[in-house]
Amino acid sequence: MSEPSNPHSDPLNMLNLWLKASGNFWSALSPAEPSKPPGSRKSAESASQKSRGRHSHMESAFNAWQTMAGAMAQPETLASLAKGPSALPEIFVQLAQSGMQHFLAMQQAVMDKGTQIGQKAQALRFETFDRDVFRLLSDLYAGELKKYLNFPQMGLTRFYQERLQRSMDTFADFQSAMAEFVHMVCLPMESALSVMQEELSAMAEADKLPEAPEEYYRMWIKTLEKHYLELFKSEDYLQVLQRTVRSSTDYVRSRKAVLLDVLQLFPVATEKDMDDVYRELYELKKRLKVLEKRKKPPEKA
Amino acid sequence: MNAPKIPIDLIFSRLAENARRLQERTRKASDVLLDGLQTSIATTPYEVVCQEDRVKLKHYLPRTKSRLKTPLLVVYALINRETMLDLQPGRSVVERFLEDGVDLYMIDWGYPGRKDKFLTIDDHVNGYMDTMVDFIRKKHRLRKINLMGICMGGTFSVMYAALHPAKIRNLVTTVTPTHFDTDQGLLHVWMKAVDVDRMVDTYGNIPGDLLNFSFLLLNPARLMIDKYVGFMDKMDDKTFVENFIRMEKWIFDSPDVPGETFRQFMKDCYQQNLLIKNQMVIGGRRIDLRKIRVPLMNFYGQYDHLVPPAACEGLTRAVGSTDTEDVCLKTGHIGIYVSAKFQQEFAPKIARWLKARDLKPRAATGSKTRKTGSHRRKAV
């Protein structure tokens, strides 16, 4: 007499059941279009556009899972799983295919972001490339990358991570400000050369071109000096200078905060500890001097 | 229309000639640069007679019998070093003073470290300077000494003379900014735009290299390009190279500036121009320039891009002295001290002026009169 077979006793059946249950669970969570009220079509569209990227990632991940689960639920796969390790390569091929699809979807998302970058650049107009390129870069950084460094931190180490991220953020800002500063300081070189060209054309037309090459250098250095003076007095330069100073000080401060965290792990005095001691020493010496002066006999009139 | 005539053949032949000369010069220059160059600076013998913290008082060993009864204390700026006054034998303000029989003392501010970041202008003026002045007074058994200030050291000397008038016989200021509300110099424009608090709070002391970089930026065409092109032109001349290297040694020897001193100097002077308005306060005391009633000689450079004439020339009108003199030299900020031409004029002129006012009864300090001869303005 044969006993009725229990489906839970067969491991292949168990795996099949688990895959189905998991599939149902993830299907329930799959991104579905919410029902929209008739009047809110436009806003829903824009909201849907914004969230499209996020949904596509979810869809991609879900599809990857479905493919994997589907493949594993195939009777042949289950049978091959039962056969042993010799069948594993087949499964891996299927998994790799699914993984590759996911990777391609992610790559597409990155490319989409890249397209947005191009749109931003167009908005700032490239005719004024020299003037706007640094603003563009810092806007790009602020809009696209900075937010990742301001990602909220959690857990025991959150403050340390926050300080580290802040130092990376301020470093990037400082680099961008410094690049703008260096670019601006190099501008007179360019403008002096173009003025020189105009002057030389005028001199050539008037048949007054100097014969000595040194004379050309003297003309150039004089023009350059004048252009630098003009630049350094300009409001634009002052703004760039202010930004450079601000970003460099921000960076130095944030770097010091990270260093402080590191130094506290070692048996050495931190900068803050030393500053506290120096301040106390300074104040004590000052008080001592006052007391010494009080003790001194007054000078004869 | 005729095509412009470009003397291209001439230009190329000159270029070829220049290239040949440059090649020859480079060959000679390598001999010069690899030879033992004499580039020491500040070689005039002195002894350190007093020291407080990092600040030293140098006393230069006299070369002749002192022709003045009152010694002279020279106060240099906190930016760069006082070695500029003694760059090399034969080209040294210090030497000229000694040859003219001036008993010469000089403050060496040293190199401020992190522990000095809390030092204020009050600590420098009413602290270190006062200690040095008292030391010299005591040593010479004098109530008053002569005081000469250079650049920021001049501003400190003006503050000191206003707060301690009883200790000063004569005051000499050279390229000394006292009126800061001017747009003549780029430094004045920039300093108004910079967030000083943020800088001091971040760096503590203001790095000397950062300050030097700012000074180079004042005229990059000349200071970062033309200067070195000029060097290439004469690098086969040993004397020129030695002098050039001495100057480089001095110019890039930049101590950091104590943070709190920098903060107050920038905010009270450059940004609010309080000194000339008699509103600046140090160590709880207001600086009233009208309290300076001693003879005052005020030097400045007509082409000074760091401390322009507009920043200097108001001092003689702001003080309470009746015996004042402005001397405008046709040179730049450091030309007064290092140019052979002005060195011959500068130190002997001061020595003569001091001698004429040495241990004489002080001029009446009543109402301020400006007679011809008592206040003069000269352009040299």
mmCIF file of C-alpha atoms in Angstrom, chain B residues 28-354:
data_model
loop_
_atom_site.group_PDB
_atom_site.id
_atom_site.type_symbol
_atom_site.label_atom_id
_atom_site.label_comp_id
_atom_site.label_asym_id
_atom_site.label_seq_id
_atom_site.Cartn_x
_atom_site.Cartn_y
_atom_site.Cartn_z
ATOM 1 C CA LYS B 28 77.726 81.960 -19.156
ATOM 2 C CA ALA B 29 74.763 81.924 -16.757
ATOM 3 C CA SER B 30 75.310 78.286 -15.910
ATOM 4 C CA ASP B 31 78.867 79.211 -14.875
ATOM 5 C CA VAL B 32 77.519 82.070 -12.748
ATOM 6 C CA LEU B 33 74.730 80.072 -11.135
ATOM 7 C CA LEU B 34 76.976 77.134 -10.342
ATOM 8 C CA ASP B 35 79.706 79.384 -8.965
ATOM 9 C CA GLY B 36 79.682 80.250 -5.251
ATOM 10 C CA LEU B 37 77.254 83.169 -5.113
ATOM 11 C CA GLN B 38 77.297 85.606 -2.218
ATOM 12 C CA THR B 39 73.636 85.984 -1.391
ATOM 13 C CA SER B 40 73.601 86.431 2.377
ATOM 14 C CA ILE B 41 71.364 89.162 3.671
ATOM 15 C CA ALA B 42 71.298 91.064 6.963
ATOM 16 C CA THR B 43 75.030 90.767 7.545
ATOM 17 C CA THR B 44 75.608 93.979 9.503
ATOM 18 C CA PRO B 45 76.678 92.895 13.002
ATOM 19 C CA TYR B 46 74.185 93.328 15.796
ATOM 20 C CA GLU B 47 73.417 91.906 19.180
ATOM 21 C CA VAL B 48 70.087 90.917 20.615
ATOM 22 C CA VAL B 49 69.769 93.049 23.734
ATOM 23 C CA CYS B 50 66.215 92.260 24.778
ATOM 24 C CA GLN B 51 63.719 89.552 24.006
ATOM 25 C CA GLU B 52 60.107 88.968 24.925
ATOM 26 C CA ASP B 53 58.483 85.813 23.575
ATOM 27 C CA ARG B 54 59.364 85.623 19.891
ATOM 28 C CA VAL B 55 60.108 89.364 19.618
ATOM 29 C CA LYS B 56 63.739 90.459 19.723
ATOM 30 C CA LEU B 57 65.381 93.834 19.992
ATOM 31 C CA LYS B 58 68.458 94.142 17.791
ATOM 32 C CA HIS B 59 71.128 96.705 18.597
ATOM 33 C CA TYR B 60 73.520 97.369 15.707
ATOM 34 C CA LEU B 61 77.129 97.735 16.703
ATOM 35 C CA PRO B 62 78.140 101.371 16.158
ATOM 36 C CA ARG B 63 80.757 102.156 13.502
ATOM 37 C CA THR B 64 81.470 105.722 14.516
ATOM 38 C CA LYS B 65 81.003 107.734 17.634
ATOM 39 C CA SER B 66 77.333 108.432 18.059
ATOM 40 C CA ARG B 67 76.488 111.870 16.711
ATOM 41 C CA LEU B 68 73.004 111.807 18.167
ATOM 42 C CA LYS B 69 72.248 111.663 21.859
ATOM 43 C CA THR B 70 68.900 110.021 21.258
ATOM 44 C CA PRO B 71 68.893 106.475 19.858
ATOM 45 C CA LEU B 72 66.558 105.465 17.044
ATOM 46 C CA LEU B 73 64.215 102.494 17.251
ATOM 47 C CA VAL B 74 63.038 101.141 13.890
ATOM 48 C CA VAL B 75 59.772 99.198 13.812
ATOM 49 C CA TYR B 76 59.192 97.094 10.752
ATOM 50 C CA ALA B 77 55.874 95.621 9.568
ATOM 51 C CA LEU B 78 54.570 92.218 10.604
ATOM 52 C CA ILE B 79 54.481 91.347 6.914
ATOM 53 C CA ASN B 80 57.871 90.277 5.503
ATOM 54 C CA ARG B 81 61.020 90.912 7.530
ATOM 55 C CA GLU B 82 63.144 93.799 8.668
ATOM 56 C CA THR B 83 66.112 92.300 6.774
ATOM 57 C CA MET B 84 65.051 94.484 3.831
ATOM 58 C CA LEU B 85 66.844 97.378 5.507
ATOM 59 C CA ASP B 86 70.109 95.471 5.380
ATOM 60 C CA LEU B 87 70.071 93.570 2.096
ATOM 61 C CA GLN B 88 73.785 93.681 1.404
ATOM 62 C CA PRO B 89 76.922 95.562 2.357
ATOM 63 C CA GLY B 90 77.054 98.847 0.458
ATOM 64 C CA ARG B 91 73.339 98.743 -0.167
ATOM 65 C CA SER B 92 71.940 98.918 3.322
ATOM 66 C CA VAL B 93 69.859 101.509 5.125
ATOM 67 C CA VAL B 94 71.230 100.121 8.386
ATOM 68 C CA GLU B 95 74.803 100.793 7.252
ATOM 69 C CA ARG B 96 73.942 104.319 6.193
ATOM 70 C CA PHE B 97 72.409 105.059 9.589
ATOM 71 C CA LEU B 98 75.477 103.689 11.371
ATOM 72 C CA GLU B 99 77.798 105.706 9.157
ATOM 73 C CA ASP B 100 75.775 108.809 9.999
ATOM 74 C CA GLY B 101 76.302 108.159 13.691
ATOM 75 C CA VAL B 102 72.799 106.980 14.549
ATOM 76 C CA ASP B 103 72.595 104.614 17.523
ATOM 77 C CA LEU B 104 70.292 102.080 15.911
ATOM 78 C CA TYR B 105 67.857 99.580 17.404
ATOM 79 C CA MET B 106 65.421 97.464 15.444
ATOM 80 C CA ILE B 107 62.535 95.208 16.397
ATOM 81 C CA ASP B 108 62.595 91.716 14.909
ATOM 82 C CA TRP B 109 59.048 90.386 15.176
ATOM 83 C CA GLY B 110 60.166 86.819 14.502
ATOM 84 C CA TYR B 111 57.928 84.124 13.117
ATOM 85 C CA PRO B 112 54.555 83.927 14.844
ATOM 86 C CA GLY B 113 53.398 80.415 15.564
ATOM 87 C CA ARG B 114 49.992 78.994 16.391
ATOM 88 C CA LYS B 115 50.254 80.122 19.984
ATOM 89 C CA ASP B 116 50.521 83.728 18.783
ATOM 90 C CA LYS B 117 47.195 83.752 17.000
ATOM 91 C CA PHE B 118 45.439 85.504 19.883
ATOM 92 C CA LEU B 119 47.880 88.426 19.959
ATOM 93 C CA THR B 120 46.152 91.692 19.152
ATOM 94 C CA ILE B 121 47.444 95.075 17.992
ATOM 95 C CA ASP B 122 47.334 96.071 21.652
ATOM 96 C CA ASP B 123 49.780 93.270 22.500
ATOM 97 C CA HIS B 124 52.149 94.456 19.803
ATOM 98 C CA VAL B 125 51.921 98.182 20.451
ATOM 99 C CA ASN B 126 51.318 98.462 24.186
ATOM 100 C CA GLY B 127 53.046 95.170 24.894
ATOM 101 C CA TYR B 128 56.129 94.345 22.851
ATOM 102 C CA MET B 129 56.852 97.833 21.514
ATOM 103 C CA ASP B 130 56.463 99.377 24.935
ATOM 104 C CA THR B 131 58.802 96.793 26.474
ATOM 105 C CA MET B 132 61.458 97.580 23.845
ATOM 106 C CA VAL B 133 61.066 101.332 24.169
ATOM 107 C CA ASP B 134 61.333 101.086 27.962
ATOM 108 C CA PHE B 135 64.429 98.924 27.644
ATOM 109 C CA ILE B 136 66.178 101.507 25.427
ATOM 110 C CA ARG B 137 65.076 104.409 27.649
ATOM 111 C CA LYS B 138 66.412 102.628 30.700
ATOM 112 C CA LYS B 139 69.670 101.632 29.043
ATOM 113 C CA HIS B 140 70.382 105.168 27.803
ATOM 114 C CA ARG B 141 68.830 106.864 30.826
ATOM 115 C CA LEU B 142 66.577 108.868 28.594
ATOM 116 C CA ARG B 143 62.960 109.834 28.919
ATOM 117 C CA LYS B 144 62.389 109.811 25.185
ATOM 118 C CA ILE B 145 63.735 108.044 22.156
ATOM 119 C CA ASN B 146 63.337 108.496 18.397
ATOM 120 C CA LEU B 147 60.897 106.190 16.670
ATOM 121 C CA MET B 148 60.781 105.228 13.012
ATOM 122 C CA GLY B 149 58.125 102.967 11.530
ATOM 123 C CA ILE B 150 57.935 101.197 8.204
ATOM 124 C CA CYS B 151 54.656 100.340 6.482
ATOM 125 C CA MET B 152 52.427 98.523 9.012
ATOM 126 C CA GLY B 153 55.214 99.117 11.556
ATOM 127 C CA GLY B 154 54.737 102.811 10.828
ATOM 128 C CA THR B 155 51.054 102.526 11.625
ATOM 129 C CA PHE B 156 51.985 100.793 14.887
ATOM 130 C CA SER B 157 54.474 103.588 15.585
ATOM 131 C CA VAL B 158 51.802 106.230 15.014
ATOM 132 C CA MET B 159 49.524 104.384 17.447
ATOM 133 C CA TYR B 160 52.343 104.114 19.964
ATOM 134 C CA ALA B 161 53.284 107.789 19.676
ATOM 135 C CA ALA B 162 49.652 108.770 20.235
ATOM 136 C CA LEU B 163 49.282 106.499 23.279
ATOM 137 C CA HIS B 164 52.731 107.101 24.807
ATOM 138 C CA PRO B 165 53.660 110.636 23.743
ATOM 139 C CA ALA B 166 55.913 111.105 26.759
ATOM 140 C CA LYS B 167 58.322 108.451 25.531
ATOM 141 C CA ILE B 168 58.911 109.712 21.977
ATOM 142 C CA ARG B 169 61.138 112.607 20.918
ATOM 143 C CA ASN B 170 60.803 112.446 17.117
ATOM 144 C CA LEU B 171 58.657 110.314 14.859
ATOM 145 C CA VAL B 172 59.573 109.192 11.353
ATOM 146 C CA THR B 173 57.020 107.322 9.282
ATOM 147 C CA THR B 174 57.878 105.709 5.966
ATOM 148 C CA VAL B 175 55.309 104.312 3.508
ATOM 149 C CA THR B 176 52.896 104.252 6.421
ATOM 150 C CA PRO B 177 49.181 103.825 5.759
ATOM 151 C CA THR B 178 46.975 105.837 8.090
ATOM 152 C CA HIS B 179 44.121 106.841 5.797
ATOM 153 C CA PHE B 180 42.632 103.645 4.434
ATOM 154 C CA ASP B 181 39.493 104.845 2.700
ATOM 155 C CA THR B 182 40.973 105.202 -0.751
ATOM 156 C CA ASP B 183 40.594 103.296 -3.982
ATOM 157 C CA GLN B 184 44.051 104.254 -5.220
ATOM 158 C CA GLY B 185 45.627 100.934 -4.253
ATOM 159 C CA LEU B 186 44.170 97.551 -5.155
ATOM 160 C CA LEU B 187 44.868 96.300 -1.659
ATOM 161 C CA HIS B 188 42.444 98.882 -0.314
ATOM 162 C CA VAL B 189 39.788 97.740 -2.802
ATOM 163 C CA TRP B 190 40.263 94.039 -2.098
ATOM 164 C CA MET B 191 40.433 94.296 1.667
ATOM 165 C CA LYS B 192 37.016 95.886 1.757
ATOM 166 C CA ALA B 193 35.565 92.917 -0.135
ATOM 167 C CA VAL B 194 37.167 90.113 1.851
ATOM 168 C CA ASP B 195 35.422 88.410 4.767
ATOM 169 C CA VAL B 196 38.216 88.849 7.315
ATOM 170 C CA ASP B 197 36.404 87.110 10.176
ATOM 171 C CA ARG B 198 35.963 83.988 8.109
ATOM 172 C CA MET B 199 39.640 83.985 7.146
ATOM 173 C CA VAL B 200 40.939 84.462 10.673
ATOM 174 C CA ASP B 201 38.475 81.967 12.162
ATOM 175 C CA THR B 202 39.613 79.424 9.597
ATOM 176 C CA TYR B 203 43.348 79.910 9.357
ATOM 177 C CA GLY B 204 44.157 81.218 12.835
ATOM 178 C CA ASN B 205 47.252 83.089 11.725
ATOM 179 C CA ILE B 206 47.116 84.408 8.191
ATOM 180 C CA PRO B 207 49.678 82.434 6.179
ATOM 181 C CA GLY B 208 52.574 84.518 4.891
ATOM 182 C CA ASP B 209 52.484 82.690 1.570
ATOM 183 C CA LEU B 210 48.860 83.643 1.092
ATOM 184 C CA LEU B 211 49.709 87.296 1.712
ATOM 185 C CA ASN B 212 52.674 87.087 -0.629
ATOM 186 C CA PHE B 213 50.479 85.586 -3.318
ATOM 187 C CA SER B 214 48.079 88.521 -2.910
ATOM 188 C CA PHE B 215 50.979 90.945 -3.292
ATOM 189 C CA LEU B 216 52.095 89.189 -6.466
ATOM 190 C CA LEU B 217 48.577 89.465 -7.808
ATOM 191 C CA LEU B 218 48.701 93.230 -7.392
ATOM 192 C CA ASN B 219 50.758 93.329 -10.571
ATOM 193 C CA PRO B 220 51.221 89.862 -12.049
ATOM 194 C CA ALA B 221 52.501 91.176 -15.384
ATOM 195 C CA ARG B 222 55.500 92.805 -13.716
ATOM 196 C CA LEU B 223 56.004 90.639 -10.638
ATOM 197 C CA MET B 224 55.414 87.212 -12.132
ATOM 198 C CA ILE B 225 56.505 87.635 -15.746
ATOM 199 C CA ASP B 226 58.559 90.732 -16.491
ATOM 200 C CA LYS B 227 60.735 90.349 -13.421
ATOM 201 C CA TYR B 228 61.917 86.906 -14.511
ATOM 202 C CA VAL B 229 62.240 87.932 -18.154
ATOM 203 C CA GLY B 230 64.519 90.692 -16.849
ATOM 204 C CA PHE B 231 66.458 88.066 -14.916
ATOM 205 C CA MET B 232 66.949 85.996 -18.094
ATOM 206 C CA ASP B 233 68.320 89.098 -19.788
ATOM 207 C CA LYS B 234 71.063 89.575 -17.230
ATOM 208 C CA MET B 235 71.598 86.137 -15.761
ATOM 209 C CA ASP B 236 75.192 86.062 -16.940
ATOM 210 C CA ASP B 237 76.023 89.042 -14.720
ATOM 211 C CA LYS B 238 77.150 87.674 -11.358
ATOM 212 C CA THR B 239 76.519 90.863 -9.379
ATOM 213 C CA PHE B 240 73.047 91.187 -10.843
ATOM 214 C CA VAL B 241 72.235 87.546 -10.068
ATOM 215 C CA GLU B 242 73.475 87.911 -6.475
ATOM 216 C CA ASN B 243 71.347 91.000 -5.925
ATOM 217 C CA PHE B 244 68.369 89.339 -7.558
ATOM 218 C CA ILE B 245 68.643 86.272 -5.333
ATOM 219 C CA ARG B 246 69.021 88.446 -2.233
ATOM 220 C CA MET B 247 65.815 90.209 -3.139
ATOM 221 C CA GLU B 248 64.055 86.890 -3.766
ATOM 222 C CA LYS B 249 65.248 85.661 -0.375
ATOM 223 C CA TRP B 250 63.808 88.693 1.312
ATOM 224 C CA ILE B 251 60.556 88.926 -0.603
ATOM 225 C CA PHE B 252 59.515 85.319 -0.052
ATOM 226 C CA ASP B 253 60.563 85.257 3.584
ATOM 227 C CA SER B 254 57.056 85.877 4.874
ATOM 228 C CA PRO B 255 56.133 85.132 8.449
ATOM 229 C CA ASP B 256 52.480 84.448 9.180
ATOM 230 C CA VAL B 257 50.536 87.339 10.659
ATOM 231 C CA PRO B 258 48.891 86.746 14.056
ATOM 232 C CA GLY B 259 45.198 86.223 13.384
ATOM 233 C CA GLU B 260 43.683 88.672 15.849
ATOM 234 C CA THR B 261 46.097 91.411 14.822
ATOM 235 C CA PHE B 262 45.199 90.856 11.172
ATOM 236 C CA ARG B 263 41.495 90.879 12.011
ATOM 237 C CA GLN B 264 41.668 94.199 13.834
ATOM 238 C CA PHE B 265 43.994 95.826 11.326
ATOM 239 C CA MET B 266 41.742 94.895 8.411
ATOM 240 C CA LYS B 267 38.453 95.700 10.085
ATOM 241 C CA ASP B 268 39.344 98.838 12.022
ATOM 242 C CA CYS B 269 41.774 100.281 9.496
ATOM 243 C CA TYR B 270 41.079 99.001 5.975
ATOM 244 C CA GLN B 271 37.336 98.549 6.310
ATOM 245 C CA GLN B 272 36.295 101.271 8.760
ATOM 246 C CA ASN B 273 39.218 103.699 8.545
ATOM 247 C CA LEU B 274 39.002 104.386 12.273
ATOM 248 C CA LEU B 275 42.609 105.451 12.885
ATOM 249 C CA ILE B 276 42.583 108.726 10.987
ATOM 250 C CA LYS B 277 39.157 109.521 12.478
ATOM 251 C CA ASN B 278 40.623 109.199 15.989
ATOM 252 C CA GLN B 279 38.124 106.436 16.730
ATOM 253 C CA MET B 280 40.324 103.370 16.900
ATOM 254 C CA VAL B 281 40.566 101.671 20.292
ATOM 255 C CA ILE B 282 43.325 99.329 21.416
ATOM 256 C CA GLY B 283 43.698 97.919 24.885
ATOM 257 C CA GLY B 284 40.656 99.885 25.971
ATOM 258 C CA ARG B 285 42.243 103.220 24.994
ATOM 259 C CA ARG B 286 41.175 105.420 22.107
ATOM 260 C CA ILE B 287 43.937 106.520 19.751
ATOM 261 C CA ASP B 288 43.806 110.270 19.303
ATOM 262 C CA LEU B 289 46.306 111.332 16.661
ATOM 263 C CA ARG B 290 46.119 114.932 17.882
ATOM 264 C CA LYS B 291 48.093 113.785 20.892
ATOM 265 C CA ILE B 292 51.130 113.331 18.651
ATOM 266 C CA ARG B 293 52.865 116.648 19.143
ATOM 267 C CA VAL B 294 56.410 115.604 18.421
ATOM 268 C CA PRO B 295 58.232 116.481 15.180
ATOM 269 C CA LEU B 296 57.046 114.199 12.404
ATOM 270 C CA MET B 297 58.665 113.331 9.106
ATOM 271 C CA ASN B 298 56.473 111.352 6.729
ATOM 272 C CA PHE B 299 57.987 109.575 3.701
ATOM 273 C CA TYR B 300 55.995 107.910 0.957
ATOM 274 C CA GLY B 301 56.464 106.721 -2.618
ATOM 275 C CA GLN B 302 54.740 108.405 -5.505
ATOM 276 C CA TYR B 303 54.466 105.094 -7.399
ATOM 277 C CA ASP B 304 53.724 102.905 -4.400
ATOM 278 C CA HIS B 305 50.983 100.448 -5.425
ATOM 279 C CA LEU B 306 50.766 98.839 -1.979
ATOM 280 C CA VAL B 307 50.464 101.951 0.151
ATOM 281 C CA PRO B 308 49.533 104.715 -2.272
ATOM 282 C CA PRO B 309 50.241 108.379 -1.502
ATOM 283 C CA ALA B 310 46.561 108.937 -0.664
ATOM 284 C CA ALA B 311 46.916 106.479 2.224
ATOM 285 C CA CYS B 312 49.949 108.308 3.666
ATOM 286 C CA GLU B 313 49.747 112.011 3.081
ATOM 287 C CA GLY B 314 46.878 112.760 5.460
ATOM 288 C CA LEU B 315 48.895 111.952 8.571
ATOM 289 C CA THR B 316 50.758 115.236 8.868
ATOM 290 C CA ARG B 317 47.426 117.064 8.873
ATOM 291 C CA ALA B 318 45.869 114.721 11.414
ATOM 292 C CA VAL B 319 48.505 114.951 14.137
ATOM 293 C CA GLY B 320 48.879 117.716 16.689
ATOM 294 C CA SER B 321 52.522 118.491 15.810
ATOM 295 C CA THR B 322 53.577 121.852 14.512
ATOM 296 C CA ASP B 323 56.813 120.508 13.073
ATOM 297 C CA THR B 324 55.837 118.147 10.273
ATOM 298 C CA GLU B 325 57.227 117.327 6.879
ATOM 299 C CA ASP B 326 55.932 115.186 4.001
ATOM 300 C CA VAL B 327 58.546 113.753 1.684
ATOM 301 C CA CYS B 328 57.232 112.200 -1.513
ATOM 302 C CA LEU B 329 59.860 110.146 -3.310
ATOM 303 C CA LYS B 330 59.483 109.238 -6.967
ATOM 304 C CA THR B 331 59.680 105.513 -6.369
ATOM 305 C CA GLY B 332 57.626 102.503 -5.284
ATOM 306 C CA HIS B 333 56.993 100.756 -1.986
ATOM 307 C CA ILE B 334 60.438 99.272 -1.436
ATOM 308 C CA GLY B 335 62.454 101.440 -3.793
ATOM 309 C CA ILE B 336 62.966 103.861 -0.905
ATOM 310 C CA TYR B 337 64.994 101.270 0.974
ATOM 311 C CA VAL B 338 66.675 99.202 -1.715
ATOM 312 C CA SER B 339 67.334 101.533 -4.629
ATOM 313 C CA ALA B 340 70.917 102.794 -4.631
ATOM 314 C CA LYS B 341 69.701 106.239 -5.679
ATOM 315 C CA PHE B 342 67.229 106.706 -2.846
ATOM 316 C CA GLN B 343 69.411 105.038 -0.238
ATOM 317 C CA GLN B 344 71.945 107.822 -0.661
ATOM 318 C CA GLU B 345 69.238 110.335 0.055
ATOM 319 C CA PHE B 346 66.907 108.621 2.495
ATOM 320 C CA ALA B 347 68.945 107.594 5.574
ATOM 321 C CA PRO B 348 71.233 110.672 5.600
ATOM 322 C CA LYS B 349 68.178 112.922 5.334
ATOM 323 C CA ILE B 350 66.606 111.259 8.364
ATOM 324 C CA ALA B 351 69.895 111.454 10.276
ATOM 325 C CA ARG B 352 70.172 115.191 9.523
ATOM 326 C CA TRP B 353 66.559 115.787 10.474
ATOM 327 C CA LEU B 354 66.958 113.899 13.763
#
